[in-house]
Structures are given as C-alpha cells and as structure tokens.
mmCIF file of C-alpha atoms in Angstrom:
data_model
loop_
_atom_site.group_PDB
_atom_site.id
_atom_site.type_symbol
_atom_site.label_atom_id
_atom_site.label_comp_id
_atom_site.label_asym_id
_atom_site.label_seq_id
_atom_site.Cartn_x
_atom_site.Cartn_y
_atom_site.Cartn_z
ATOM 1 C CA MET G 1468 3.508 14.734 35.463
ATOM 2 C CA GLY G 1469 2.433 16.164 38.466
ATOM 3 C CA LYS G 1470 -0.519 14.209 39.142
ATOM 4 C CA THR G 1471 -0.836 9.992 40.113
ATOM 5 C CA SER G 1472 -3.137 9.272 37.753
ATOM 6 C CA ASP G 1473 -0.735 10.275 35.185
ATOM 7 C CA LEU G 1474 2.256 7.417 36.151
ATOM 8 C CA THR G 1475 2.331 4.321 33.497
ATOM 9 C CA ALA G 1476 2.368 0.953 35.632
ATOM 10 C CA VAL G 1477 5.917 0.604 34.138
ATOM 11 C CA GLN G 1478 7.156 3.805 36.266
ATOM 12 C CA LYS G 1479 4.819 2.551 39.306
ATOM 13 C CA THR G 1480 6.825 -0.690 39.181
ATOM 14 C CA ILE G 1481 9.937 1.265 39.404
ATOM 15 C CA ILE G 1482 9.035 3.335 41.977
ATOM 16 C CA ASP G 1483 7.711 0.080 43.962
ATOM 17 C CA THR G 1484 11.408 -1.525 42.975
ATOM 18 C CA LEU G 1485 13.919 1.771 44.235
ATOM 19 C CA HIS G 1486 11.477 2.165 47.299
ATOM 20 C CA LYS G 1487 12.491 -0.987 48.620
ATOM 21 C CA GLU G 1488 16.077 -0.972 47.416
ATOM 22 C CA GLY G 1489 15.526 2.494 50.139
ATOM 23 C CA LYS G 1490 16.518 4.891 47.163
ATOM 24 C CA THR G 1491 15.692 9.049 48.267
ATOM 25 C CA GLN G 1492 12.446 10.409 46.149
ATOM 26 C CA LYS G 1493 14.676 12.264 44.127
ATOM 27 C CA VAL G 1494 17.088 9.383 42.698
ATOM 28 C CA ILE G 1495 13.519 7.873 41.973
ATOM 29 C CA ALA G 1496 11.800 10.290 40.165
ATOM 30 C CA LYS G 1497 14.788 10.730 38.080
ATOM 31 C CA GLU G 1498 14.753 7.176 37.295
ATOM 32 C CA ALA G 1499 11.119 6.867 36.924
ATOM 33 C CA GLY G 1500 11.476 10.037 35.172
ATOM 34 C CA CYS G 1501 7.931 11.935 36.870
ATOM 35 C CA SER G 1502 7.913 14.237 39.708
ATOM 36 C CA GLN G 1503 9.310 13.977 43.239
ATOM 37 C CA SER G 1504 5.918 14.903 44.287
ATOM 38 C CA SER G 1505 3.659 12.055 42.026
ATOM 39 C CA VAL G 1506 6.675 9.814 43.517
ATOM 40 C CA SER G 1507 5.949 10.787 47.500
ATOM 41 C CA LYS G 1508 1.978 10.589 46.275
ATOM 42 C CA HIS G 1509 1.993 6.925 45.251
ATOM 43 C CA ILE G 1510 4.358 5.294 48.288
ATOM 44 C CA ASN G 1511 2.125 7.458 50.763
ATOM 45 C CA ARG G 1512 -1.078 5.698 48.851
ATOM 46 C CA GLN G 1513 0.830 1.942 48.784
ATOM 47 C CA VAL G 1514 1.576 2.447 52.450
ATOM 48 C CA LYS G 1515 -1.590 3.726 53.961
ATOM 49 C CA GLY G 1516 -2.471 0.552 51.892
ATOM 50 C CA ARG G 1517 -5.639 3.087 49.931
ATOM 51 C CA LYS G 1518 -6.423 3.241 46.567
ATOM 52 C CA LYS G 1519 -8.247 6.265 45.947
ATOM 53 C CA CYS G 1520 -9.160 9.233 47.773
ATOM 54 C CA GLY G 1521 -13.057 10.080 48.978
ATOM 55 C CA ARG G 1522 -15.181 10.764 52.030
ATOM 56 C CA LYS G 1523 -14.179 8.832 54.850
ATOM 57 C CA LYS G 1524 -17.227 6.170 55.680
ATOM 58 C CA CYS G 1525 -19.313 7.335 58.399
ATOM 59 C CA THR G 1526 -20.073 3.405 59.677
ATOM 60 C CA SER G 1527 -17.233 0.742 60.587
ATOM 61 C CA SER G 1528 -17.252 -2.769 59.816
ATOM 62 C CA ARG G 1529 -19.031 -3.543 63.020
ATOM 63 C CA ASP G 1530 -21.895 -1.243 62.359
ATOM 64 C CA ASN G 1531 -22.428 -2.804 59.216
ATOM 65 C CA ARG G 1532 -22.470 -5.892 60.948
ATOM 66 C CA THR G 1533 -25.066 -4.660 63.892
ATOM 67 C CA LEU G 1534 -27.083 -3.302 60.619
ATOM 68 C CA GLN G 1535 -26.868 -7.164 58.619
ATOM 69 C CA ARG G 1536 -27.800 -8.794 61.813
ATOM 70 C CA ILE G 1537 -30.550 -6.507 62.355
ATOM 71 C CA VAL G 1538 -32.161 -7.076 58.938
ATOM 72 C CA THR G 1539 -31.811 -10.602 59.056
ATOM 73 C CA THR G 1540 -33.399 -11.012 62.858
ATOM 74 C CA ASN G 1541 -36.311 -8.398 61.466
ATOM 75 C CA PRO G 1542 -36.960 -8.614 57.963
ATOM 76 C CA PHE G 1543 -40.428 -7.605 58.013
ATOM 77 C CA LYS G 1544 -39.785 -4.110 59.525
ATOM 78 C CA ASN G 1545 -39.711 -0.911 57.300
ATOM 79 C CA VAL G 1546 -36.633 1.255 56.347
ATOM 80 C CA GLY G 1547 -37.761 3.935 59.859
ATOM 81 C CA GLU G 1548 -37.857 1.199 61.858
ATOM 82 C CA ILE G 1549 -34.781 -0.766 60.939
ATOM 83 C CA HIS G 1550 -32.975 2.807 60.819
ATOM 84 C CA LYS G 1551 -34.648 3.607 64.307
ATOM 85 C CA GLU G 1552 -32.561 0.034 65.650
ATOM 86 C CA TRP G 1553 -29.540 0.472 64.703
ATOM 87 C CA THR G 1554 -29.485 4.259 65.463
ATOM 88 C CA ALA G 1555 -30.197 3.195 68.977
ATOM 89 C CA ALA G 1556 -27.369 0.789 69.131
ATOM 90 C CA GLY G 1557 -25.091 3.789 69.032
ATOM 91 C CA VAL G 1558 -24.564 3.942 65.175
ATOM 92 C CA SER G 1559 -24.776 7.800 63.847
ATOM 93 C CA ALA G 1560 -25.922 7.648 59.973
ATOM 94 C CA SER G 1561 -28.746 9.061 57.961
ATOM 95 C CA ARG G 1562 -32.028 6.723 56.693
ATOM 96 C CA THR G 1563 -30.541 7.655 52.981
ATOM 97 C CA THR G 1564 -27.594 4.978 54.623
ATOM 98 C CA THR G 1565 -29.020 2.689 55.682
ATOM 99 C CA ARG G 1566 -31.034 1.810 52.388
ATOM 100 C CA ARG G 1567 -27.762 2.110 50.525
ATOM 101 C CA LEU G 1568 -25.976 0.008 52.947
ATOM 102 C CA MET G 1569 -28.858 -2.686 53.209
ATOM 103 C CA LYS G 1570 -29.016 -2.743 49.094
ATOM 104 C CA ASP G 1571 -25.406 -2.999 48.858
ATOM 105 C CA MET G 1572 -25.577 -5.951 51.578
ATOM 106 C CA GLY G 1573 -27.846 -7.167 48.643
ATOM 107 C CA PHE G 1574 -31.228 -7.012 50.435
ATOM 108 C CA ARG G 1575 -34.346 -5.783 48.481
ATOM 109 C CA CYS G 1576 -37.484 -5.431 49.193
ATOM 110 C CA ARG G 1577 -40.139 -7.355 47.765
ATOM 111 C CA ILE G 1578 -43.775 -9.441 49.032
ATOM 112 C CA PRO G 1579 -43.195 -12.178 50.632
ATOM 113 C CA CYS G 1580 -44.079 -15.503 49.338
ATOM 114 C CA VAL G 1581 -47.188 -17.303 50.574
ATOM 115 C CA LYS G 1582 -46.408 -21.246 52.296
ATOM 116 C CA PRO G 1583 -49.090 -23.121 53.405
ATOM 117 C CA LEU G 1584 -48.992 -24.457 57.295
ATOM 118 C CA LEU G 1585 -47.636 -28.089 57.032
ATOM 119 C CA ASN G 1586 -47.298 -30.052 60.215
ATOM 120 C CA MET G 1587 -45.288 -33.360 60.055
ATOM 121 C CA LYS G 1588 -47.795 -35.997 59.405
ATOM 122 C CA GLN G 1589 -49.333 -33.560 56.508
ATOM 123 C CA ARG G 1590 -45.697 -33.124 54.502
ATOM 124 C CA LYS G 1591 -44.917 -37.503 54.911
ATOM 125 C CA LYS G 1592 -48.743 -37.711 52.961
ATOM 126 C CA ARG G 1593 -47.154 -35.373 50.605
ATOM 127 C CA LEU G 1594 -44.516 -36.780 49.913
ATOM 128 C CA ALA G 1595 -45.920 -40.255 49.753
ATOM 129 C CA TRP G 1596 -48.758 -38.812 47.144
ATOM 130 C CA ALA G 1597 -45.284 -37.624 45.260
ATOM 131 C CA LYS G 1598 -43.804 -40.855 44.863
ATOM 132 C CA ASP G 1599 -46.944 -42.373 43.877
ATOM 133 C CA LYS G 1600 -47.388 -40.169 41.191
ATOM 134 C CA LYS G 1601 -43.589 -39.559 39.967
ATOM 135 C CA ASP G 1602 -43.876 -42.245 37.131
ATOM 136 C CA TRP G 1603 -47.424 -40.133 35.782
ATOM 137 C CA THR G 1604 -46.689 -39.116 32.198
ATOM 138 C CA ASP G 1605 -48.145 -35.394 30.595
ATOM 139 C CA ALA G 1606 -51.041 -37.914 28.920
ATOM 140 C CA GLU G 1607 -52.220 -38.741 32.066
ATOM 141 C CA TRP G 1608 -52.144 -35.384 33.898
ATOM 142 C CA SER G 1609 -53.738 -34.505 30.679
ATOM 143 C CA LYS G 1610 -56.821 -36.527 31.865
ATOM 144 C CA VAL G 1611 -57.407 -34.500 35.099
ATOM 145 C CA MET G 1612 -59.534 -31.582 35.433
ATOM 146 C CA PHE G 1613 -58.254 -29.100 37.686
ATOM 147 C CA SER G 1614 -60.392 -27.186 40.170
ATOM 148 C CA ASP G 1615 -59.903 -24.660 42.546
ATOM 149 C CA GLU G 1616 -61.996 -21.412 44.325
ATOM 150 C CA SER G 1617 -59.664 -18.072 44.900
ATOM 151 C CA LYS G 1618 -60.097 -14.440 45.921
ATOM 152 C CA PHE G 1619 -60.459 -11.355 43.740
ATOM 153 C CA CYS G 1620 -60.503 -8.345 45.671
ATOM 154 C CA ILE G 1621 -61.541 -4.809 44.337
ATOM 155 C CA SER G 1622 -58.529 -2.972 45.796
ATOM 156 C CA PHE G 1623 -55.506 -5.697 44.253
ATOM 157 C CA GLY G 1624 -52.536 -2.795 45.834
ATOM 158 C CA ASN G 1625 -52.953 -4.024 49.632
ATOM 159 C CA GLN G 1626 -50.622 -7.558 49.567
ATOM 160 C CA GLY G 1627 -50.137 -7.122 53.228
ATOM 161 C CA PRO G 1628 -45.904 -6.263 54.788
ATOM 162 C CA ARG G 1629 -42.875 -6.615 52.528
ATOM 163 C CA VAL G 1630 -39.963 -8.943 53.127
ATOM 164 C CA TRP G 1631 -36.090 -7.348 53.270
ATOM 165 C CA ARG G 1632 -34.613 -10.564 51.820
ATOM 166 C CA LYS G 1633 -31.079 -11.194 49.250
ATOM 167 C CA SER G 1634 -31.538 -13.099 45.914
ATOM 168 C CA GLY G 1635 -32.385 -16.272 45.986
ATOM 169 C CA GLU G 1636 -33.765 -16.034 49.609
ATOM 170 C CA ALA G 1637 -37.545 -15.979 48.560
ATOM 171 C CA GLN G 1638 -38.111 -19.690 49.688
ATOM 172 C CA ASN G 1639 -36.057 -18.981 52.533
ATOM 173 C CA PRO G 1640 -38.935 -19.901 55.657
ATOM 174 C CA ARG G 1641 -37.721 -16.449 57.713
ATOM 175 C CA CYS G 1642 -38.542 -14.315 54.349
ATOM 176 C CA MET G 1643 -42.170 -16.028 53.985
ATOM 177 C CA ARG G 1644 -45.179 -15.543 55.643
ATOM 178 C CA SER G 1645 -48.119 -18.313 56.827
ATOM 179 C CA SER G 1646 -51.496 -18.006 54.886
ATOM 180 C CA VAL G 1647 -54.579 -18.851 56.802
ATOM 181 C CA LYS G 1648 -58.346 -18.780 55.493
ATOM 182 C CA PHE G 1649 -60.398 -15.951 56.453
ATOM 183 C CA PRO G 1650 -63.370 -14.613 55.102
ATOM 184 C CA PRO G 1651 -63.269 -13.787 51.136
ATOM 185 C CA SER G 1652 -65.124 -10.408 49.643
ATOM 186 C CA VAL G 1653 -65.825 -11.965 46.086
ATOM 187 C CA MET G 1654 -64.662 -15.510 45.676
ATOM 188 C CA VAL G 1655 -64.339 -17.186 42.130
ATOM 189 C CA TRP G 1656 -64.761 -21.340 41.600
ATOM 190 C CA GLY G 1657 -62.884 -22.310 38.246
ATOM 191 C CA ALA G 1658 -61.152 -25.216 36.167
ATOM 192 C CA MET G 1659 -58.785 -26.368 33.267
ATOM 193 C CA SER G 1660 -57.218 -29.192 31.872
ATOM 194 C CA SER G 1661 -54.719 -29.108 29.765
ATOM 195 C CA ALA G 1662 -57.235 -28.270 26.914
ATOM 196 C CA GLY G 1663 -57.989 -25.033 28.179
ATOM 197 C CA VAL G 1664 -60.494 -23.379 31.324
ATOM 198 C CA GLY G 1665 -63.890 -23.985 32.175
ATOM 199 C CA PRO G 1666 -67.008 -21.708 32.924
ATOM 200 C CA LEU G 1667 -66.528 -19.756 35.993
ATOM 201 C CA CYS G 1668 -68.460 -19.611 39.360
ATOM 202 C CA PHE G 1669 -69.027 -16.573 41.438
ATOM 203 C CA LEU G 1670 -69.991 -17.797 44.948
ATOM 204 C CA ARG G 1671 -72.324 -16.101 46.801
ATOM 205 C CA SER G 1672 -72.889 -17.322 49.876
ATOM 206 C CA ARG G 1673 -70.373 -19.592 52.186
ATOM 207 C CA VAL G 1674 -69.660 -22.830 50.496
ATOM 208 C CA ASN G 1675 -71.174 -25.975 51.953
ATOM 209 C CA ALA G 1676 -71.892 -29.225 50.476
ATOM 210 C CA ALA G 1677 -75.348 -28.154 48.881
ATOM 211 C CA VAL G 1678 -73.700 -25.197 47.124
ATOM 212 C CA TYR G 1679 -71.037 -26.972 45.881
ATOM 213 C CA GLN G 1680 -72.963 -29.394 44.279
ATOM 214 C CA GLU G 1681 -74.693 -26.883 43.045
ATOM 215 C CA VAL G 1682 -71.566 -25.434 41.486
ATOM 216 C CA LEU G 1683 -70.478 -29.370 40.487
ATOM 217 C CA GLU G 1684 -74.046 -30.236 38.621
ATOM 218 C CA HIS G 1685 -73.989 -26.558 36.907
ATOM 219 C CA PHE G 1686 -70.348 -25.497 35.871
ATOM 220 C CA MET G 1687 -68.341 -28.674 36.872
ATOM 221 C CA LEU G 1688 -70.099 -31.006 34.004
ATOM 222 C CA PRO G 1689 -70.462 -28.298 31.581
ATOM 223 C CA ALA G 1690 -66.696 -27.485 32.006
ATOM 224 C CA ALA G 1691 -66.497 -31.330 31.234
ATOM 225 C CA ASP G 1692 -68.123 -31.739 28.212
ATOM 226 C CA GLN G 1693 -66.176 -28.707 26.921
ATOM 227 C CA LEU G 1694 -63.033 -29.857 27.296
ATOM 228 C CA TYR G 1695 -63.063 -33.498 27.270
ATOM 229 C CA GLY G 1696 -66.367 -34.468 25.388
ATOM 230 C CA ASP G 1697 -66.899 -37.834 25.553
ATOM 231 C CA ALA G 1698 -64.002 -39.122 26.775
ATOM 232 C CA ASP G 1699 -63.210 -39.978 30.610
ATOM 233 C CA PHE G 1700 -61.122 -37.807 32.809
ATOM 234 C CA THR G 1701 -60.291 -37.578 36.628
ATOM 235 C CA PHE G 1702 -61.733 -34.441 38.710
ATOM 236 C CA GLN G 1703 -59.134 -32.824 41.588
ATOM 237 C CA GLN G 1704 -60.593 -31.118 43.998
ATOM 238 C CA ASP G 1705 -59.154 -30.011 47.392
ATOM 239 C CA LEU G 1706 -59.773 -31.285 51.058
ATOM 240 C CA ALA G 1707 -62.230 -28.417 51.366
ATOM 241 C CA PRO G 1708 -64.995 -29.293 54.414
ATOM 242 C CA ALA G 1709 -67.439 -29.388 51.606
ATOM 243 C CA HIS G 1710 -65.803 -31.199 48.567
ATOM 244 C CA SER G 1711 -64.592 -34.131 51.266
ATOM 245 C CA ALA G 1712 -68.052 -33.910 52.724
ATOM 246 C CA LYS G 1713 -69.828 -37.548 52.176
ATOM 247 C CA THR G 1714 -73.044 -36.176 50.638
ATOM 248 C CA THR G 1715 -70.430 -34.984 47.821
ATOM 249 C CA SER G 1716 -69.003 -38.218 47.567
ATOM 250 C CA THR G 1717 -72.006 -39.780 46.967
ATOM 251 C CA TRP G 1718 -72.286 -37.341 43.839
ATOM 252 C CA PHE G 1719 -69.747 -38.293 42.165
ATOM 253 C CA LYS G 1720 -70.217 -42.116 42.357
ATOM 254 C CA ASP G 1721 -73.544 -41.098 41.334
ATOM 255 C CA HIS G 1722 -72.225 -39.206 38.107
ATOM 256 C CA GLY G 1723 -69.504 -41.899 37.637
ATOM 257 C CA ILE G 1724 -66.651 -39.503 37.701
ATOM 258 C CA PRO G 1725 -63.646 -40.377 39.529
ATOM 259 C CA VAL G 1726 -61.774 -38.237 41.769
ATOM 260 C CA LEU G 1727 -58.042 -37.927 42.642
ATOM 261 C CA ASP G 1728 -56.494 -38.288 46.001
ATOM 262 C CA TRP G 1729 -54.872 -35.414 47.084
ATOM 263 C CA PRO G 1730 -52.279 -34.617 50.067
ATOM 264 C CA ALA G 1731 -54.196 -31.631 52.281
ATOM 265 C CA ASN G 1732 -53.032 -27.562 52.524
ATOM 266 C CA SER G 1733 -50.404 -28.436 48.960
ATOM 267 C CA PRO G 1734 -51.586 -25.651 46.430
ATOM 268 C CA ASP G 1735 -48.499 -25.719 44.778
ATOM 269 C CA LEU G 1736 -49.067 -29.242 43.633
ATOM 270 C CA ASN G 1737 -51.995 -27.380 41.708
ATOM 271 C CA PRO G 1738 -51.416 -26.125 38.312
ATOM 272 C CA ILE G 1739 -55.003 -23.745 38.275
ATOM 273 C CA GLU G 1740 -52.948 -21.917 41.610
ATOM 274 C CA ASN G 1741 -50.740 -20.458 38.767
ATOM 275 C CA LEU G 1742 -53.765 -19.686 36.187
ATOM 276 C CA TRP G 1743 -54.849 -17.477 39.095
ATOM 277 C CA GLY G 1744 -51.931 -16.072 39.389
ATOM 278 C CA ILE G 1745 -51.852 -15.310 35.787
ATOM 279 C CA VAL G 1746 -55.424 -13.316 35.860
ATOM 280 C CA LYS G 1747 -54.393 -11.433 38.790
ATOM 281 C CA ARG G 1748 -51.553 -9.617 37.245
ATOM 282 C CA ARG G 1749 -53.168 -8.858 34.412
ATOM 283 C CA MET G 1750 -55.906 -7.360 36.583
ATOM 284 C CA GLN G 1751 -53.504 -5.177 39.179
ATOM 285 C CA TYR G 1752 -54.286 -2.078 36.655
ATOM 286 C CA ALA G 1753 -57.829 -2.570 36.635
ATOM 287 C CA ARG G 1754 -59.507 -0.801 38.749
ATOM 288 C CA PRO G 1755 -62.989 -1.628 39.366
ATOM 289 C CA ASN G 1756 -65.717 0.269 41.021
ATOM 290 C CA ASN G 1757 -67.956 -2.483 42.756
ATOM 291 C CA ALA G 1758 -68.384 -6.076 42.755
ATOM 292 C CA GLU G 1759 -70.344 -6.507 39.771
ATOM 293 C CA GLU G 1760 -66.972 -3.982 37.223
ATOM 294 C CA LEU G 1761 -64.921 -7.037 39.159
ATOM 295 C CA LYS G 1762 -66.578 -10.192 38.132
ATOM 296 C CA THR G 1763 -66.639 -8.474 34.859
ATOM 297 C CA THR G 1764 -62.966 -8.112 34.639
ATOM 298 C CA ILE G 1765 -62.547 -11.322 35.847
ATOM 299 C CA ARG G 1766 -64.100 -13.088 32.967
ATOM 300 C CA ALA G 1767 -63.121 -10.850 30.216
ATOM 301 C CA THR G 1768 -59.287 -11.278 31.701
ATOM 302 C CA TRP G 1769 -60.239 -15.321 31.864
ATOM 303 C CA ALA G 1770 -61.637 -15.854 28.815
ATOM 304 C CA LEU G 1771 -57.914 -14.917 27.338
ATOM 305 C CA ILE G 1772 -56.153 -17.415 28.480
ATOM 306 C CA THR G 1773 -54.820 -19.538 25.843
ATOM 307 C CA PRO G 1774 -54.848 -23.665 25.331
ATOM 308 C CA GLU G 1775 -50.889 -23.273 25.532
ATOM 309 C CA GLN G 1776 -51.154 -21.692 28.739
ATOM 310 C CA CYS G 1777 -53.294 -25.107 30.379
ATOM 311 C CA HIS G 1778 -50.976 -27.469 28.186
ATOM 312 C CA ARG G 1779 -47.821 -25.920 29.933
ATOM 313 C CA LEU G 1780 -49.127 -25.875 33.442
ATOM 314 C CA ILE G 1781 -50.007 -29.302 33.200
ATOM 315 C CA GLU G 1782 -46.790 -30.482 31.811
ATOM 316 C CA SER G 1783 -44.878 -29.177 35.068
ATOM 317 C CA MET G 1784 -46.769 -31.508 36.978
ATOM 318 C CA PRO G 1785 -43.410 -33.704 37.003
ATOM 319 C CA ARG G 1786 -41.149 -31.275 38.103
ATOM 320 C CA ARG G 1787 -43.848 -29.925 41.114
ATOM 321 C CA ILE G 1788 -43.445 -34.164 41.765
ATOM 322 C CA THR G 1789 -39.769 -34.012 41.480
ATOM 323 C CA ALA G 1790 -39.624 -30.985 43.581
ATOM 324 C CA VAL G 1791 -41.622 -32.074 47.097
ATOM 325 C CA ILE G 1792 -39.808 -35.408 46.892
ATOM 326 C CA GLU G 1793 -36.546 -33.657 46.756
ATOM 327 C CA ALA G 1794 -37.927 -31.287 49.672
ATOM 328 C CA LYS G 1795 -39.080 -34.381 51.109
ATOM 329 C CA GLY G 1796 -42.979 -33.216 51.429
ATOM 330 C CA ALA G 1797 -42.265 -29.736 52.430
ATOM 331 C CA PRO G 1798 -43.729 -26.679 50.139
ATOM 332 C CA THR G 1799 -41.955 -25.926 46.954
ATOM 333 C CA LYS G 1800 -41.372 -22.509 44.986
ATOM 334 C CA TYR G 1801 -44.430 -23.880 42.744
#
C-alpha cells in the first residue's frame, strides 16, 4: 500500500477526517490501515489542490486568454501567423502547443461560408418577400422552375483562405467572407423543379440580354416541356442585368410565361444553389485536364441528380422563408 492510487475511497475519507481533527500522520496511517508515506502524499496533494502529477504547463491562464483574443480578432490567420503574434506578446510556446491550445479552446480550421452583401434596403425587401410567400404550400412551390448560373473550375482545391471558428459559429459574420462577382472560367446555366433537372447550357461568352434569350429559347423551353409537359409553371430567375432587361421581360410576355418576383442577392432562397453544391462535391476528386473534359464531367454528374433530391430541395422552401423572417431579412444558413 505504498502508492496513493492504492487507497480506497473509505481510507481517503478516514485520512481527511483525522487530519482535520489534528491527528498525526502515524496515528492516521494506523487507523486507515495504510503506510505513513501514503497518508503524507494524500494530505500534501489535498493541500496543494493537485489531483494528479504531470509536466507543468508552459503557459498561464493569462497567456491562454491572449491567444484566444488573437484568434477571435483575426480568425483568417494561419497557425504560423497566430503563433508569431502570440510569441511576440511575450509567450514562450512552440507552434505545436499553439495549435493544441487552439483546439482545446474549441477552434477548428474550416472553409468559411460565403454570405451575400446585403444593404438595409435589400434586407427589407427580402423580409417583405418572405412574408408575402410564407403561406405558399409545397404544391405551389412545385410549380416553380428555379434557374441559375454557376461557375465551375478545373481545379477544385483552391477554395480560398480558411477560418478558425468554434462549433456553431459557421454563420457568425466574423467567420464569413463576402461574395463578389468576378469573371468566370466556365459558366453553366441550369434549371430544376420538384420533378427533376433540365438540360445544361454552357455559356461561351458574357451573358447579355440577347444571349440570355437564346438560352431561354433553346434550353429553358425544352426543360419546361420535359419537367411540366402541358401544365402551367412559373419561372424563377435572379435580378442579373440580362434577366431584368426590358427585352427579356418582353420575351416572357410574348411566350406567356409568368416570372416569379425575386429579391436581390438571395442565393440562400434558391434551392438550385444547393444542387450546384451537390454537383461540385461529387466532382471534388475529378481531375479534368481541360475545359472540354470539365464539361463532360459536369454533364455526367448533373445526370445523376434524382427527382427525389430535387423534390426534397423544393420542400425546403417554407423553411427557407421562415429562416429569412426570423433573421429579419439577413442572410441565412441555406
């Protein structure tokens, strides 16, 4: 019984009680039925407040608070930059210790979510739109054909800077990066409904009103025939200049196709955005060598999308609208 770990709970209770009564360690050892050294070690541990032995920590609580403040203030810095700033503050710790402490604090290195840039006027319009559509049923949403363009790159590894964040902070504005429009490499137009997906159109030039109307004529109309047949439907599009041009509005009127009113900068409301995400995740291990191979891979992956997947995404519209209302028009997790 020379080791403190050999002491039973009863023996430890006896030692604590007799020690408080002022008994000597020799008497306590005799009463507890253990060695005097075990009594001494147990009492010293209780006095010092130490539960177990081990290497002394190289950083203090103050140092750890400094590290947490650095990560919280600059979440887009990598470990090397954070470590350099931390040691510059007078802390002596290795880079490995820096990473370990960051993980102990709950920080994980993640790809930041992208949020659209919304001003107050746009938020109010989104909120008003959501309130107007909050009573729409799944049957009504199933009559909407959603459309959008998306950029595909030959390399999917370059996803930009990563961010240090804790669990549940994905939608924290501090941990998100703003999306901006930039010239695409390969742009694809697509459409979907609760019945499935339509044919893809690869855009070879900058999309103006004339080009967009060609897309509608040769790809949207065949998609409508494929997905709806002779049934009525409503077309959804965002507010890109080519979409909102007067000649485009005239095209829709001439073809008798109603267009769903849509708030600006609202990709989180469009379920086809999630569909693009599914396609890109399935393609993350593909390594096309050129644009033609990339197009072939996109077509093949797009063809694997099932009507059931599309139906589930369309069914999410009421939840998306509720989320916008609760966020008072701000961007949501969708």
